[in-house]
Amino acid sequence: MKRIPVAFLTVFIAALTGTASASADSDPLAWIERMSTASRTLNYSGTFIYQHQGQLEAMRIIHAADGERERLMSLTGPKREILRDNQEVTCILGDSESVHVNRSRPRSPFPASFPESLAALGQYYNFSVGEEDRVAGLACRVVEVSPRDAYRYGRRLCVHNDTRLLLRSELTDPQGEPVEQMMFTSVSFPKSISEQELLPELSGADYSWKLEPDEATVEPGNDVADTQWKVIRVPDGFMLTDHNWHQLSAHDPGVEHWVYSDGLASVSVYIEKAPHEQDSYQGVTHRGALNAYGTMVEGYYVTVVGEVPMQAVELIGNSVRIR
Amino acid sequence: MNDDIREQLSALADDELSELERPLLLGRMQRDAALRKCLGHYQLIGDAMRGTGTLAGMGIAQRVQKALADDKPVMAPQQDHWWKPLAGLAVAASVALVAVLAVTTGRDTGPSAPSVALTDAAPETVLASDAPEPRWDRIEPQVEKRLSGYLVNHNEYAASRGVQGVMPYARVVSDTRQ
């Protein structure tokens, strides 16, 4: 009586799996999630171009899943290389003949640390899966992320069908103008990456070396309750994700650091005491899609940096107050 | 956009546009955002077709940029200024900054922080594009050093959050000489 016919069950399961795979391919957030995982867990080696404000540069990247080791180097302009693993970031700079070694920060998978906001993302961005395209000879799927207000950048991504690696990325301003673009011109997915490939071309032997200090000597506070500052306004959907104090160097005072994220874009607020009360500190600048706004508040430098339009960093910067 | 313009853009991207036609096209490009965008696409296409021959593509991109800059377009009354994230002293600042990150990762405060207030103002009132903030025309070395430190620090934070528009360190490797 309770027996379910096998044929029915088979059809039912087929329908289920069919639906599941179809929805995975049409779900833009699933694409983004898998793309985020792919960039960390794949072996890949390729050349890409990076374009911002009419400047076009070529770079090469080699990424090994084992230990999340990565080597990025410039192919145009000054020789620069960055080696990164889950312990350190090493910057070797041919133009300034210097090497800098820092500890790295662990990469968290998308959707970062607050998955509950995944659904909320839809309030601030419109996500869609677009047509199929081709980049570096590989079939990829266009995923569009359009902001619903002027405080965020849009993204037009092309994600490799087979591996889900991001092959092309275009950041657009609220008017739809490209701000910054990255595109692979060739990429391969080797089974293994040899030690040799992850070694820098620049030895840095006769460069000046700077190693990070063992620990910060100044810790002005321990948690957000110790702060004397408040950030009154952030664009809708941005939430506080980190709050720290850093030390820039031995003689600098501690720098207070607030990080806000809407799940896709991050904005940092840095607050540090100005050495002289009468210092002037006011302005905006940008680098590709990264905008910065600086202002003086009660004798402190307040600087907002983020991959968001200028009006967003200005809005936040102008709302920083002493408690 | 008509076919003549398309051909001219394509020729410009390939550095084959005549000296006579070039100023006219550049003039039009200053007024027409669609044209500028289109040129960007032609450059990317040309670059992709040349495979790794990006040096050629970069050359023309810079020449176009220079031509536009030399013409002092009315839409850009002030030059943009660039941080130099990894030149000289700049990096010294960033070293200590990034160093602290690993130590302090456990200090997330979560969304309950009292300072997070949502804007209730309409975007239009905040845009205020009529009176733009002054650009840092000449960034003093001290300011530049500070900004550079922030850039690298923020980069590591943003990269750790998963979704990046570009390779996390492309901006750091990027040429900042201009």
Short mmCIF file of C-alpha atoms in Angstrom, two decimals:
data_model
loop_
_atom_site.label_atom_id
_atom_site.label_comp_id
_atom_site.label_asym_id
_atom_site.label_seq_id
_atom_site.Cartn_x
_atom_site.Cartn_y
_atom_site.Cartn_z
CA MET A 1 0.00 0.00 0.00
CA LYS A 2 2.76 2.41 1.02
CA ARG A 3 5.10 1.15 -1.64
CA ILE A 4 6.12 3.82 -4.08
CA PRO A 5 6.63 2.46 -7.58
CA VAL A 6 10.29 2.40 -8.51
CA ALA A 7 9.62 3.98 -11.86
CA PHE A 8 7.92 6.91 -10.18
CA LEU A 9 10.79 7.27 -7.74
CA THR A 10 13.33 7.29 -10.56
CA VAL A 11 11.42 9.94 -12.42
CA PHE A 12 11.02 11.91 -9.23
CA ILE A 13 14.76 11.81 -8.46
CA ALA A 14 15.64 12.66 -12.04
CA ALA A 15 13.30 15.62 -11.87
CA LEU A 16 14.85 16.71 -8.59
CA THR A 17 18.45 16.51 -9.78
CA GLY A 18 17.49 18.04 -13.09
CA THR A 19 15.91 20.95 -11.30
CA ALA A 20 18.86 21.25 -8.95
CA SER A 21 21.45 21.52 -11.71
CA ALA A 22 19.30 23.83 -13.77
CA SER A 23 18.77 26.17 -10.86
CA ALA A 24 22.48 26.08 -9.97
CA ASP A 25 23.30 27.30 -13.48
CA SER A 26 20.68 30.02 -13.44
CA ASP A 27 21.39 31.19 -9.90
CA PRO A 28 23.85 34.11 -10.09
CA LEU A 29 24.77 33.87 -6.42
CA ALA A 30 25.69 30.21 -6.88
CA TRP A 31 28.02 31.26 -9.69
CA ILE A 32 29.63 33.92 -7.50
CA GLU A 33 29.96 31.53 -4.60
CA ARG A 34 31.64 28.87 -6.72
CA MET A 35 33.81 31.50 -8.39
CA SER A 36 35.05 32.64 -5.01
CA THR A 37 35.93 29.07 -4.04
CA ALA A 38 37.58 28.35 -7.40
CA SER A 39 40.05 31.22 -7.14
CA ARG A 40 41.39 29.73 -3.91
CA THR A 41 41.18 26.01 -4.55
CA LEU A 42 42.35 25.65 -8.18
CA ASN A 43 45.78 25.35 -9.70
CA TYR A 44 45.98 27.94 -12.45
CA SER A 45 48.56 29.81 -14.42
CA GLY A 46 47.80 32.63 -16.81
CA THR A 47 48.37 36.06 -18.26
CA PHE A 48 45.83 38.80 -17.79
CA ILE A 49 45.45 42.44 -18.66
CA TYR A 50 44.45 45.08 -16.16
CA GLN A 51 42.95 48.30 -17.41
CA HIS A 52 42.04 51.39 -15.44
CA GLN A 53 41.59 54.98 -16.58
CA GLY A 54 42.97 54.31 -20.04
CA GLN A 55 46.06 52.57 -18.69
CA LEU A 56 46.58 49.04 -19.88
CA GLU A 57 48.96 46.64 -18.18
CA ALA A 58 49.79 42.97 -18.49
CA MET A 59 50.44 40.67 -15.56
CA ARG A 60 51.05 37.01 -14.98
CA ILE A 61 49.61 34.96 -12.15
CA ILE A 62 50.46 31.47 -10.93
CA HIS A 63 48.27 30.00 -8.23
CA ALA A 64 48.75 26.68 -6.45
CA ALA A 65 45.88 25.29 -4.42
CA ASP A 66 48.32 23.58 -2.08
CA GLY A 67 49.01 26.11 0.67
CA GLU A 68 47.17 28.74 -1.39
CA ARG A 69 50.46 29.87 -2.86
CA GLU A 70 50.37 32.61 -5.44
CA ARG A 71 52.85 34.53 -7.53
CA LEU A 72 51.81 37.68 -9.36
CA MET A 73 54.19 39.65 -11.53
CA SER A 74 54.07 42.64 -13.84
CA LEU A 75 54.89 42.04 -17.51
CA THR A 76 54.79 45.71 -18.45
CA GLY A 77 56.32 48.73 -16.76
CA PRO A 78 58.48 48.36 -13.67
CA LYS A 79 59.35 44.83 -12.57
CA ARG A 80 57.25 43.99 -9.57
CA GLU A 81 56.39 40.65 -8.04
CA ILE A 82 54.16 39.57 -5.22
CA LEU A 83 54.40 36.18 -3.59
CA ARG A 84 51.58 35.23 -1.31
CA ASP A 85 50.74 32.16 0.72
CA ASN A 86 48.59 31.62 3.77
CA GLN A 87 51.40 32.88 5.98
CA GLU A 88 53.01 35.83 4.25
CA VAL A 89 52.80 38.40 1.50
CA THR A 90 56.16 39.29 -0.04
CA CYS A 91 56.39 42.31 -2.33
CA ILE A 92 59.53 42.51 -4.47
CA LEU A 93 59.80 45.88 -6.16
CA GLY A 94 62.33 46.24 -8.91
CA ASP A 95 61.72 49.96 -9.35
CA SER A 96 62.48 50.87 -5.74
CA GLU A 97 64.87 47.94 -5.19
CA SER A 98 63.10 46.89 -2.06
CA VAL A 99 61.46 43.79 -0.61
CA HIS A 100 58.67 43.81 1.94
CA VAL A 101 57.46 40.81 3.84
CA ASN A 102 54.18 40.88 5.72
CA ARG A 103 51.90 38.37 7.31
CA SER A 104 48.85 37.59 5.20
CA ARG A 105 45.25 37.66 6.21
CA PRO A 106 43.19 34.51 5.79
CA ARG A 107 40.74 34.53 2.90
CA SER A 108 37.23 33.69 3.85
CA PRO A 109 34.91 32.13 1.32
CA PHE A 110 32.05 34.15 -0.10
CA PRO A 111 29.68 35.17 1.40
CA ALA A 112 32.34 36.13 3.89
CA SER A 113 31.45 35.97 7.54
CA PHE A 114 27.81 36.81 7.51
CA PRO A 115 25.87 34.41 5.33
CA GLU A 116 22.61 35.73 6.73
CA SER A 117 23.17 38.79 4.60
CA LEU A 118 23.22 36.78 1.40
CA ALA A 119 19.50 37.27 0.91
CA ALA A 120 19.82 40.90 1.93
CA LEU A 121 22.27 41.44 -0.95
CA GLY A 122 19.28 41.36 -3.25
CA GLN A 123 18.03 44.61 -1.70
CA TYR A 124 21.12 46.44 -2.87
CA TYR A 125 22.11 44.65 -6.04
CA ASN A 126 20.30 43.04 -8.89
CA PHE A 127 21.96 39.76 -9.88
CA SER A 128 21.49 38.05 -13.20
CA VAL A 129 23.05 35.32 -15.27
CA GLY A 130 23.67 36.51 -18.81
CA GLU A 131 24.71 34.99 -22.09
CA GLU A 132 27.62 32.70 -22.74
CA ASP A 133 30.82 34.38 -23.87
CA ARG A 134 34.41 33.41 -24.52
CA VAL A 135 37.56 34.68 -22.86
CA ALA A 136 41.09 33.38 -23.52
CA GLY A 137 39.53 30.75 -25.74
CA LEU A 138 37.38 29.36 -22.92
CA ALA A 139 33.61 29.34 -22.68
CA CYS A 140 32.40 31.44 -19.79
CA ARG A 141 29.10 32.66 -18.44
CA VAL A 142 28.35 36.34 -17.93
CA VAL A 143 27.13 37.20 -14.43
CA GLU A 144 25.88 40.75 -13.95
CA VAL A 145 25.69 42.55 -10.65
CA SER A 146 23.89 45.89 -10.90
CA PRO A 147 23.66 48.21 -7.92
CA ARG A 148 20.24 49.55 -6.96
CA ASP A 149 21.65 52.86 -5.72
CA ALA A 150 24.57 55.19 -6.44
CA TYR A 151 26.68 54.02 -3.50
CA ARG A 152 27.94 50.83 -5.10
CA TYR A 153 29.76 49.74 -8.23
CA GLY A 154 28.32 47.23 -10.64
CA ARG A 155 30.21 44.17 -11.80
CA ARG A 156 30.11 42.36 -15.06
CA LEU A 157 31.84 39.04 -14.63
CA CYS A 158 32.57 36.17 -16.96
CA VAL A 159 33.03 32.91 -15.10
CA HIS A 160 34.62 29.85 -16.70
CA ASN A 161 31.98 27.19 -17.31
CA ASP A 162 34.19 24.25 -16.36
CA THR A 163 36.26 25.48 -13.42
CA ARG A 164 34.28 28.57 -12.31
CA LEU A 165 37.43 30.68 -12.37
CA LEU A 166 36.78 34.38 -12.95
CA LEU A 167 38.12 35.03 -16.46
CA ARG A 168 36.98 38.61 -16.98
CA SER A 169 35.79 41.26 -14.59
CA GLU A 170 34.55 44.75 -15.26
CA LEU A 171 33.64 47.21 -12.54
CA THR A 172 31.20 49.89 -13.63
CA ASP A 173 30.17 53.16 -12.04
CA PRO A 174 26.52 54.08 -11.45
CA GLN A 175 26.36 55.48 -15.01
CA GLY A 176 27.50 52.14 -16.39
CA GLU A 177 30.97 53.40 -17.35
CA PRO A 178 33.78 50.90 -16.83
CA VAL A 179 36.05 51.92 -13.97
CA GLU A 180 38.40 48.97 -13.96
CA GLN A 181 38.76 45.82 -16.02
CA MET A 182 40.65 42.57 -15.74
CA MET A 183 40.72 39.91 -18.42
CA PHE A 184 42.74 36.75 -18.91
CA THR A 185 44.36 36.47 -22.34
CA SER A 186 45.57 32.95 -21.63
CA VAL A 187 45.10 30.57 -18.74
CA SER A 188 45.79 26.91 -18.01
CA PHE A 189 44.90 24.60 -15.15
CA PRO A 190 47.90 22.34 -14.55
CA LYS A 191 47.60 19.25 -12.32
CA SER A 192 50.47 20.50 -10.25
CA ILE A 193 52.49 23.68 -9.94
CA SER A 194 56.21 23.18 -9.50
CA GLU A 195 58.21 24.88 -6.81
CA GLN A 196 60.24 26.54 -9.56
CA GLU A 197 57.22 28.39 -10.94
CA LEU A 198 56.48 29.93 -7.57
CA LEU A 199 59.97 31.31 -7.11
CA PRO A 200 60.46 34.98 -7.88
CA GLU A 201 62.32 36.07 -10.97
CA LEU A 202 63.73 38.96 -8.99
CA SER A 203 66.03 37.59 -6.31
CA GLY A 204 65.95 40.77 -4.32
CA ALA A 205 69.42 39.84 -3.10
CA ASP A 206 70.88 43.33 -3.22
CA TYR A 207 67.60 45.09 -2.41
CA SER A 208 66.72 46.60 0.91
CA TRP A 209 64.57 44.23 2.96
CA LYS A 210 61.83 45.21 5.35
CA LEU A 211 60.31 42.58 7.58
CA GLU A 212 57.22 43.12 9.62
CA PRO A 213 57.77 43.64 13.35
CA ASP A 214 56.88 40.72 15.58
CA GLU A 215 53.99 42.49 17.17
CA ALA A 216 52.53 45.92 17.53
CA THR A 217 53.89 47.78 20.52
CA VAL A 218 50.85 49.97 20.94
CA GLU A 219 47.38 48.59 21.52
CA PRO A 220 45.27 51.58 22.44
CA GLY A 221 42.12 49.54 22.86
CA ASN A 222 40.68 46.11 22.72
CA ASP A 223 37.18 46.29 21.44
CA VAL A 224 34.68 48.58 19.93
CA ALA A 225 33.56 49.75 23.37
CA ASP A 226 36.96 51.40 23.86
CA THR A 227 36.57 53.73 20.95
CA GLN A 228 35.85 57.40 21.34
CA TRP A 229 34.58 57.59 17.76
CA LYS A 230 31.36 56.87 15.99
CA VAL A 231 30.52 56.57 12.33
CA ILE A 232 27.03 57.95 11.99
CA ARG A 233 26.12 57.21 8.41
CA VAL A 234 26.96 54.43 6.02
CA PRO A 235 25.02 53.56 2.88
CA ASP A 236 22.14 51.20 3.45
CA GLY A 237 23.23 47.59 3.77
CA PHE A 238 26.78 48.22 4.94
CA MET A 239 27.56 46.52 8.24
CA LEU A 240 30.55 46.72 10.53
CA THR A 241 32.66 43.63 9.95
CA ASP A 242 35.95 44.49 11.64
CA HIS A 243 37.22 47.00 14.14
CA ASN A 244 40.89 47.13 15.07
CA TRP A 245 43.77 49.29 16.01
CA HIS A 246 46.94 49.13 13.94
CA GLN A 247 50.33 50.62 14.38
CA LEU A 248 51.86 52.12 11.27
CA SER A 249 55.41 52.33 12.55
CA ALA A 250 57.36 52.65 15.79
CA HIS A 251 56.73 56.36 16.23
CA ASP A 252 53.22 56.70 14.82
CA PRO A 253 50.24 56.69 17.11
CA GLY A 254 47.75 53.86 16.81
CA VAL A 255 45.45 53.95 13.83
CA GLU A 256 41.86 53.02 14.47
CA HIS A 257 40.34 50.99 11.67
CA TRP A 258 36.68 50.32 10.98
CA VAL A 259 35.66 48.02 8.14
CA TYR A 260 32.18 48.03 6.64
CA SER A 261 30.91 45.64 4.01
CA ASP A 262 27.66 45.17 2.16
CA GLY A 263 28.63 41.59 1.34
CA LEU A 264 30.31 42.49 -1.94
CA ALA A 265 32.19 45.74 -1.43
CA SER A 266 34.29 46.79 1.56
CA VAL A 267 35.00 50.25 2.93
CA SER A 268 37.67 51.09 5.50
CA VAL A 269 37.61 54.06 7.86
CA TYR A 270 41.04 54.98 9.28
CA ILE A 271 41.35 57.43 12.15
CA GLU A 272 44.68 58.64 13.48
CA LYS A 273 45.81 61.61 15.52
CA ALA A 274 47.35 64.43 13.52
CA PRO A 275 50.75 65.49 14.85
CA HIS A 276 49.74 69.15 14.64
CA GLU A 277 46.30 70.53 15.33
CA GLN A 278 46.57 73.01 12.48
CA ASP A 279 47.38 70.39 9.84
CA SER A 280 45.21 70.58 6.79
CA TYR A 281 43.92 67.31 5.48
CA GLN A 282 41.11 67.43 3.00
CA GLY A 283 40.69 65.83 -0.37
CA VAL A 284 39.76 62.96 -2.57
CA THR A 285 41.79 60.67 -4.76
CA HIS A 286 41.32 57.36 -6.47
CA ARG A 287 43.11 54.44 -8.01
CA GLY A 288 41.02 52.44 -10.40
CA ALA A 289 37.84 51.57 -8.55
CA LEU A 290 39.33 52.40 -5.19
CA ASN A 291 38.28 55.81 -3.92
CA ALA A 292 39.59 57.69 -0.93
CA TYR A 293 38.31 60.69 0.99
CA GLY A 294 40.26 62.43 3.71
CA THR A 295 39.13 65.01 6.24
CA MET A 296 40.16 66.46 9.60
CA VAL A 297 37.93 65.86 12.62
CA GLU A 298 38.88 67.32 16.01
CA GLY A 299 42.60 67.11 15.30
CA TYR A 300 42.43 63.62 13.81
CA TYR A 301 42.96 62.49 10.23
CA VAL A 302 39.89 60.61 9.07
CA THR A 303 40.39 58.69 5.84
CA VAL A 304 37.82 56.50 4.10
CA VAL A 305 39.04 54.03 1.47
CA GLY A 306 36.85 51.65 -0.48
CA GLU A 307 35.90 49.98 -3.70
CA VAL A 308 32.77 52.12 -3.85
CA PRO A 309 31.91 55.36 -5.67
CA MET A 310 33.28 58.63 -4.35
CA GLN A 311 29.92 59.74 -2.95
CA ALA A 312 29.90 56.69 -0.67
CA VAL A 313 33.33 57.36 0.85
CA GLU A 314 32.41 61.05 1.23
CA LEU A 315 29.12 60.21 2.92
CA ILE A 316 30.88 58.00 5.44
CA GLY A 317 33.84 60.34 5.94
CA ASN A 318 31.60 63.31 6.67
CA SER A 319 29.72 61.39 9.35
CA VAL A 320 32.64 60.51 11.62
CA ARG A 321 32.29 62.15 15.04
CA ILE A 322 33.71 62.03 18.52
CA ARG A 323 31.26 60.17 20.76
CA MET B 1 27.09 55.32 -33.57
CA ASN B 2 27.59 54.95 -37.29
CA ASP B 3 29.96 52.66 -39.12
CA ASP B 4 32.40 55.45 -40.02
CA ILE B 5 32.95 56.18 -36.36
CA ARG B 6 33.36 52.51 -35.61
CA GLU B 7 36.01 52.24 -38.29
CA GLN B 8 37.79 55.29 -36.95
CA LEU B 9 37.74 53.91 -33.42
CA SER B 10 39.07 50.62 -34.60
CA ALA B 11 41.83 52.41 -36.51
CA LEU B 12 42.64 54.47 -33.43
CA ALA B 13 42.90 51.36 -31.29
CA ASP B 14 45.26 49.89 -33.87
CA ASP B 15 47.20 53.15 -34.08
CA GLU B 16 46.34 53.46 -37.75
CA LEU B 17 44.22 56.59 -37.68
CA SER B 18 45.62 59.51 -39.68
CA GLU B 19 46.91 62.63 -37.98
CA LEU B 20 44.10 64.57 -39.62
CA GLU B 21 41.31 62.43 -38.31
CA ARG B 22 42.68 61.88 -34.86
CA PRO B 23 41.97 65.29 -33.26
CA LEU B 24 38.39 65.21 -34.55
CA LEU B 25 37.76 61.78 -33.12
CA LEU B 26 39.41 62.62 -29.81
CA GLY B 27 37.24 65.72 -29.61
CA ARG B 28 34.14 63.64 -30.13
CA MET B 29 35.31 61.13 -27.56
CA GLN B 30 35.57 63.80 -24.92
CA ARG B 31 31.91 64.59 -25.39
CA ASP B 32 30.67 61.06 -25.91
CA ALA B 33 31.03 58.50 -23.15
CA ALA B 34 29.79 55.71 -25.41
CA LEU B 35 32.70 56.32 -27.77
CA ARG B 36 35.23 56.15 -24.97
CA LYS B 37 33.73 52.91 -23.76
CA CYS B 38 33.75 51.55 -27.27
CA LEU B 39 37.43 52.36 -27.68
CA GLY B 40 38.16 50.49 -24.48
CA HIS B 41 36.49 47.45 -25.96
CA TYR B 42 38.42 47.73 -29.22
CA GLN B 43 41.63 47.90 -27.26
CA LEU B 44 40.73 44.83 -25.26
CA ILE B 45 39.77 42.96 -28.39
CA GLY B 46 42.96 43.98 -30.16
CA ASP B 47 44.95 43.01 -27.15
CA ALA B 48 43.29 39.63 -26.86
CA MET B 49 43.90 39.00 -30.55
CA ARG B 50 47.54 39.83 -30.14
CA GLY B 51 47.71 37.33 -27.30
CA THR B 52 50.45 38.44 -25.00
CA GLY B 53 51.33 41.40 -27.19
CA THR B 54 49.99 43.80 -24.63
CA LEU B 55 52.92 46.17 -24.97
CA ALA B 56 51.54 47.42 -28.23
CA GLY B 57 48.09 47.84 -26.71
CA MET B 58 49.47 49.71 -23.77
CA GLY B 59 51.33 52.08 -26.04
CA ILE B 60 48.26 53.23 -27.85
CA ALA B 61 46.22 53.40 -24.66
CA GLN B 62 48.75 55.76 -23.20
CA ARG B 63 48.98 57.82 -26.37
CA VAL B 64 45.23 58.25 -26.45
CA GLN B 65 45.23 59.19 -22.81
CA LYS B 66 47.99 61.72 -23.39
CA ALA B 67 46.24 63.16 -26.40
CA LEU B 68 43.12 63.62 -24.33
CA ALA B 69 45.08 65.13 -21.48
CA ASP B 70 46.98 67.52 -23.76
CA ASP B 71 43.71 68.78 -25.09
CA LYS B 72 42.62 69.89 -21.61
CA PRO B 73 39.01 68.82 -21.96
CA VAL B 74 36.44 71.00 -20.23
CA MET B 75 34.95 67.99 -18.48
CA ALA B 76 38.11 67.39 -16.52
CA PRO B 77 39.12 70.70 -14.99
CA GLN B 78 41.68 69.08 -12.70
CA GLN B 79 44.11 66.28 -13.27
CA ASP B 80 43.54 63.09 -11.42
CA HIS B 81 46.17 62.22 -8.91
CA TRP B 82 47.44 58.85 -8.06
CA TRP B 83 48.69 57.18 -5.01
CA LYS B 84 52.01 55.54 -5.26
CA PRO B 85 51.30 52.53 -3.14
CA LEU B 86 54.66 50.85 -3.16
CA ALA B 87 57.20 53.50 -3.90
CA GLY B 88 59.86 54.27 -1.37
CA LEU B 89 58.65 55.26 2.07
CA ALA B 90 55.11 54.39 1.20
CA VAL B 91 55.73 50.74 1.71
CA ALA B 92 57.48 51.16 5.00
CA ALA B 93 54.18 52.39 6.35
CA SER B 94 52.21 49.55 4.89
CA VAL B 95 54.50 46.88 6.30
CA ALA B 96 53.60 47.52 9.89
CA LEU B 97 49.98 48.01 8.98
CA VAL B 98 49.52 44.68 7.28
CA ALA B 99 51.56 43.00 9.98
CA VAL B 100 48.94 43.69 12.58
CA LEU B 101 46.15 42.10 10.61
CA ALA B 102 46.88 38.49 11.38
CA VAL B 103 46.95 39.21 15.09
CA THR B 104 43.64 40.97 15.23
CA THR B 105 41.36 38.88 13.08
CA GLY B 106 39.27 37.59 15.95
CA ARG B 107 37.98 40.99 16.83
CA ASP B 108 34.88 41.20 14.71
CA THR B 109 32.24 43.14 16.46
CA GLY B 110 29.29 42.13 14.39
CA PRO B 111 26.40 44.11 13.09
CA SER B 112 25.12 45.11 16.51
CA ALA B 113 27.63 47.94 16.78
CA PRO B 114 25.81 51.12 17.73
CA SER B 115 27.50 53.25 15.12
CA VAL B 116 25.92 51.65 12.10
CA ALA B 117 23.24 54.00 11.01
CA LEU B 118 21.48 53.73 7.74
CA THR B 119 21.11 56.74 5.58
CA ASP B 120 17.61 58.03 5.22
CA ALA B 121 18.58 60.75 2.79
CA ALA B 122 17.88 60.34 -0.88
CA PRO B 123 21.05 59.73 -2.88
CA GLU B 124 20.50 62.95 -4.84
CA THR B 125 21.00 65.07 -1.78
CA VAL B 126 24.28 63.43 -1.01
CA LEU B 127 25.72 63.38 -4.50
CA ALA B 128 26.20 67.16 -4.44
CA SER B 129 28.24 66.96 -7.60
CA ASP B 130 27.88 70.70 -8.15
CA ALA B 131 30.47 71.36 -5.51
CA PRO B 132 33.01 68.55 -5.70
CA GLU B 133 35.55 68.10 -2.95
CA PRO B 134 38.93 69.54 -3.86
CA ARG B 135 41.30 66.95 -5.22
CA TRP B 136 44.61 66.56 -3.51
CA ASP B 137 46.48 68.44 -6.20
CA ARG B 138 49.89 67.93 -4.81
CA ILE B 139 49.85 65.12 -2.35
CA GLU B 140 52.46 65.86 0.27
CA PRO B 141 54.86 63.00 0.98
CA GLN B 142 53.41 62.52 4.46
CA VAL B 143 49.86 62.30 3.13
CA GLU B 144 50.93 60.02 0.33
CA LYS B 145 52.69 57.73 2.76
CA ARG B 146 49.58 57.53 4.89
CA LEU B 147 47.29 56.87 1.91
CA SER B 148 49.61 54.20 0.60
CA GLY B 149 49.61 52.41 3.90
CA TYR B 150 45.83 52.49 3.93
CA LEU B 151 45.64 51.21 0.35
CA VAL B 152 47.63 48.08 1.04
CA ASN B 153 45.92 47.52 4.36
CA HIS B 154 42.45 47.89 2.90
CA ASN B 155 43.39 45.71 -0.04
CA GLU B 156 44.22 42.82 2.24
CA TYR B 157 40.92 43.24 4.07
CA ALA B 158 38.86 43.50 0.91
CA ALA B 159 40.64 40.53 -0.65
CA SER B 160 39.96 38.42 2.39
CA ARG B 161 36.26 38.93 1.89
CA GLY B 162 35.92 36.80 -1.18
CA VAL B 163 34.58 38.80 -4.11
CA GLN B 164 37.16 40.89 -5.92
CA GLY B 165 36.69 42.82 -9.12
CA VAL B 166 40.33 42.34 -10.01
CA MET B 167 43.11 40.06 -8.89
CA PRO B 168 43.62 41.14 -5.29
CA TYR B 169 47.12 42.46 -5.81
CA ALA B 170 46.84 43.81 -9.35
CA ARG B 171 46.50 47.33 -7.96
CA VAL B 172 49.71 46.92 -6.00
CA VAL B 173 51.67 45.56 -8.95
CA SER B 174 50.18 48.22 -11.19
CA ASP B 175 52.50 50.84 -12.65
CA THR B 176 52.14 54.12 -10.80
CA ARG B 177 54.74 56.25 -12.55
CA GLN B 178 52.44 58.53 -14.48
#
